[in-house]
Amino acid sequence: YAYLISLSRKTIWYMIILLTTSIISVLLNLILIELFGIYGAAMTLMITFIVQALLTVIIGTKSTGLKLSIDYGFAIRTFLISLLMYVFLNQVYHNSTYINFIISILFGIFLYLGLHFLYSKIRK
């Protein structure tokens, strides 16, 4: 949706989005890294990217006058499945060996895709 901002010739919005998300990132890093360490940095990155994406979509569509429908159910479902995958992988991976690392990656892939597939089968 960033191209919509370019097409509308209102590129000052890029700077506003960047400034806003940079401030959010710095503030969240100060708070969350202190509380959660490296996981706090990852949470900050995720939150900052979500805010940046939302701002870009909102500003891009408003500057061009386009109507947009977002499947919020899918976004929330994907977030919850990712959170569930994190909880399970946190129990499987204990920062030990390469084999454990590879097993954790494969388990995460199968769990993530499997839960989406299971939801689609239950739903349809």
mmCIF file of C-alpha atoms in Angstrom:
data_model
loop_
_atom_site.group_PDB
_atom_site.id
_atom_site.type_symbol
_atom_site.label_atom_id
_atom_site.label_comp_id
_atom_site.label_asym_id
_atom_site.label_seq_id
_atom_site.Cartn_x
_atom_site.Cartn_y
_atom_site.Cartn_z
ATOM 1 C CA TYR A 1 0.000 0.000 0.000
ATOM 2 C CA ALA A 2 3.011 2.289 0.100
ATOM 3 C CA TYR A 3 2.730 2.728 -3.657
ATOM 4 C CA LEU A 4 -0.676 4.336 -3.098
ATOM 5 C CA ILE A 5 1.050 7.067 -1.106
ATOM 6 C CA SER A 6 3.519 7.552 -3.963
ATOM 7 C CA LEU A 7 0.750 7.661 -6.564
ATOM 8 C CA SER A 8 -1.122 10.296 -4.579
ATOM 9 C CA ARG A 9 2.062 12.431 -4.509
ATOM 10 C CA LYS A 10 1.795 12.882 -0.765
ATOM 11 C CA THR A 11 5.167 11.337 0.061
ATOM 12 C CA ILE A 12 5.540 13.432 3.213
ATOM 13 C CA TRP A 13 3.411 10.691 4.794
ATOM 14 C CA TYR A 14 6.396 8.333 4.474
ATOM 15 C CA MET A 15 8.348 10.558 6.849
ATOM 16 C CA ILE A 16 5.426 10.841 9.253
ATOM 17 C CA ILE A 17 4.980 7.059 9.325
ATOM 18 C CA LEU A 18 8.722 6.534 9.780
ATOM 19 C CA LEU A 19 8.960 9.116 12.560
ATOM 20 C CA THR A 20 5.934 7.706 14.377
ATOM 21 C CA THR A 21 7.089 4.092 14.221
ATOM 22 C CA SER A 22 10.662 5.049 15.143
ATOM 23 C CA ILE A 23 9.478 6.786 18.301
ATOM 24 C CA ILE A 24 7.244 3.834 19.170
ATOM 25 C CA SER A 25 10.140 1.446 18.567
ATOM 26 C CA VAL A 26 12.565 3.340 20.806
ATOM 27 C CA LEU A 27 10.050 3.697 23.638
ATOM 28 C CA LEU A 28 8.969 0.065 23.486
ATOM 29 C CA ASN A 29 12.587 -1.121 23.321
ATOM 30 C CA LEU A 30 13.395 0.867 26.459
ATOM 31 C CA ILE A 31 10.503 -0.759 28.290
ATOM 32 C CA LEU A 32 10.313 -4.282 26.858
ATOM 33 C CA ILE A 33 14.016 -5.104 26.628
ATOM 34 C CA GLU A 34 14.336 -4.246 30.300
ATOM 35 C CA LEU A 35 11.462 -6.588 31.147
ATOM 36 C CA PHE A 36 11.905 -9.478 28.677
ATOM 37 C CA GLY A 37 15.416 -9.192 27.217
ATOM 38 C CA ILE A 38 15.756 -10.427 23.630
ATOM 39 C CA TYR A 39 12.077 -11.407 23.590
ATOM 40 C CA GLY A 40 11.229 -7.789 24.364
ATOM 41 C CA ALA A 41 13.163 -6.700 21.287
ATOM 42 C CA ALA A 42 11.236 -9.222 19.189
ATOM 43 C CA MET A 43 7.910 -8.023 20.612
ATOM 44 C CA THR A 44 8.896 -4.429 19.885
ATOM 45 C CA LEU A 45 9.749 -5.302 16.301
ATOM 46 C CA MET A 46 6.436 -7.105 15.828
ATOM 47 C CA ILE A 47 4.415 -4.238 17.325
ATOM 48 C CA THR A 48 6.310 -1.631 15.318
ATOM 49 C CA PHE A 49 5.797 -3.523 12.052
ATOM 50 C CA ILE A 50 2.081 -3.926 12.766
ATOM 51 C CA VAL A 51 1.710 -0.206 13.489
ATOM 52 C CA GLN A 52 3.723 0.661 10.374
ATOM 53 C CA ALA A 53 1.598 -1.626 8.202
ATOM 54 C CA LEU A 54 -1.653 -0.274 9.620
ATOM 55 C CA LEU A 55 -0.563 3.345 9.147
ATOM 56 C CA THR A 56 0.553 2.647 5.589
ATOM 57 C CA VAL A 57 -2.732 0.929 4.713
ATOM 58 C CA ILE A 58 -4.875 3.618 6.329
ATOM 59 C CA ILE A 59 -2.973 6.556 4.880
ATOM 60 C CA GLY A 60 -2.540 4.887 1.479
ATOM 61 C CA THR A 61 -6.218 4.139 1.072
ATOM 62 C CA LYS A 62 -7.370 7.517 2.388
ATOM 63 C CA SER A 63 -4.989 9.434 0.124
ATOM 64 C CA THR A 64 -6.336 7.660 -2.975
ATOM 65 C CA GLY A 65 -9.945 7.282 -1.878
ATOM 66 C CA LEU A 66 -9.949 3.496 -2.254
ATOM 67 C CA LYS A 67 -12.145 1.285 -0.127
ATOM 68 C CA LEU A 68 -10.456 -1.680 1.496
ATOM 69 C CA SER A 69 -11.804 -4.722 3.268
ATOM 70 C CA ILE A 70 -9.423 -6.543 5.553
ATOM 71 C CA ASP A 71 -10.177 -10.005 6.871
ATOM 72 C CA TYR A 72 -9.615 -9.261 10.550
ATOM 73 C CA GLY A 73 -10.677 -12.770 11.503
ATOM 74 C CA PHE A 74 -7.812 -14.254 9.488
ATOM 75 C CA ALA A 75 -5.332 -11.761 10.962
ATOM 76 C CA ILE A 76 -6.423 -12.521 14.523
ATOM 77 C CA ARG A 77 -6.475 -16.277 13.852
ATOM 78 C CA THR A 78 -2.959 -16.134 12.405
ATOM 79 C CA PHE A 79 -1.727 -14.159 15.399
ATOM 80 C CA LEU A 80 -3.286 -16.618 17.860
ATOM 81 C CA ILE A 81 -1.893 -19.638 16.004
ATOM 82 C CA SER A 82 1.545 -17.996 15.979
ATOM 83 C CA LEU A 83 1.262 -17.336 19.704
ATOM 84 C CA LEU A 84 0.260 -20.949 20.330
ATOM 85 C CA MET A 85 3.172 -22.123 18.183
ATOM 86 C CA TYR A 86 5.524 -19.946 20.253
ATOM 87 C CA VAL A 87 4.233 -21.432 23.518
ATOM 88 C CA PHE A 88 4.742 -25.000 22.283
ATOM 89 C CA LEU A 89 8.135 -24.315 20.720
ATOM 90 C CA ASN A 90 9.294 -22.649 23.898
ATOM 91 C CA GLN A 91 8.758 -26.027 25.589
ATOM 92 C CA VAL A 92 10.468 -28.026 22.824
ATOM 93 C CA TYR A 93 13.560 -25.926 22.139
ATOM 94 C CA HIS A 94 15.985 -25.566 25.004
ATOM 95 C CA ASN A 95 18.937 -23.953 23.209
ATOM 96 C CA SER A 96 20.861 -27.202 23.219
ATOM 97 C CA THR A 97 21.890 -28.864 19.952
ATOM 98 C CA TYR A 98 21.497 -28.408 16.218
ATOM 99 C CA ILE A 99 19.244 -31.464 16.088
ATOM 100 C CA ASN A 100 16.947 -29.916 18.693
ATOM 101 C CA PHE A 101 16.978 -26.675 16.702
ATOM 102 C CA ILE A 102 16.022 -28.442 13.454
ATOM 103 C CA ILE A 103 13.315 -30.463 15.219
ATOM 104 C CA SER A 104 11.933 -27.228 16.673
ATOM 105 C CA ILE A 105 11.781 -25.594 13.247
ATOM 106 C CA LEU A 106 10.051 -28.601 11.683
ATOM 107 C CA PHE A 107 7.645 -28.881 14.612
ATOM 108 C CA GLY A 108 6.839 -25.166 14.281
ATOM 109 C CA ILE A 109 6.164 -25.455 10.551
ATOM 110 C CA PHE A 110 3.908 -28.481 10.954
ATOM 111 C CA LEU A 111 2.097 -26.990 13.934
ATOM 112 C CA TYR A 112 1.466 -23.654 12.217
ATOM 113 C CA LEU A 113 0.318 -25.127 8.910
ATOM 114 C CA GLY A 114 -1.539 -27.953 10.627
ATOM 115 C CA LEU A 115 -3.573 -25.604 12.806
ATOM 116 C CA HIS A 116 -4.506 -23.448 9.814
ATOM 117 C CA PHE A 117 -5.462 -26.569 7.871
ATOM 118 C CA LEU A 118 -7.461 -27.947 10.805
ATOM 119 C CA TYR A 119 -9.313 -24.661 11.187
ATOM 120 C CA SER A 120 -10.151 -24.603 7.477
ATOM 121 C CA LYS A 121 -11.496 -28.179 7.640
ATOM 122 C CA ILE A 122 -13.595 -27.437 10.726
ATOM 123 C CA ARG A 123 -14.898 -24.217 9.209
ATOM 124 C CA LYS A 124 -15.800 -25.588 5.766
#
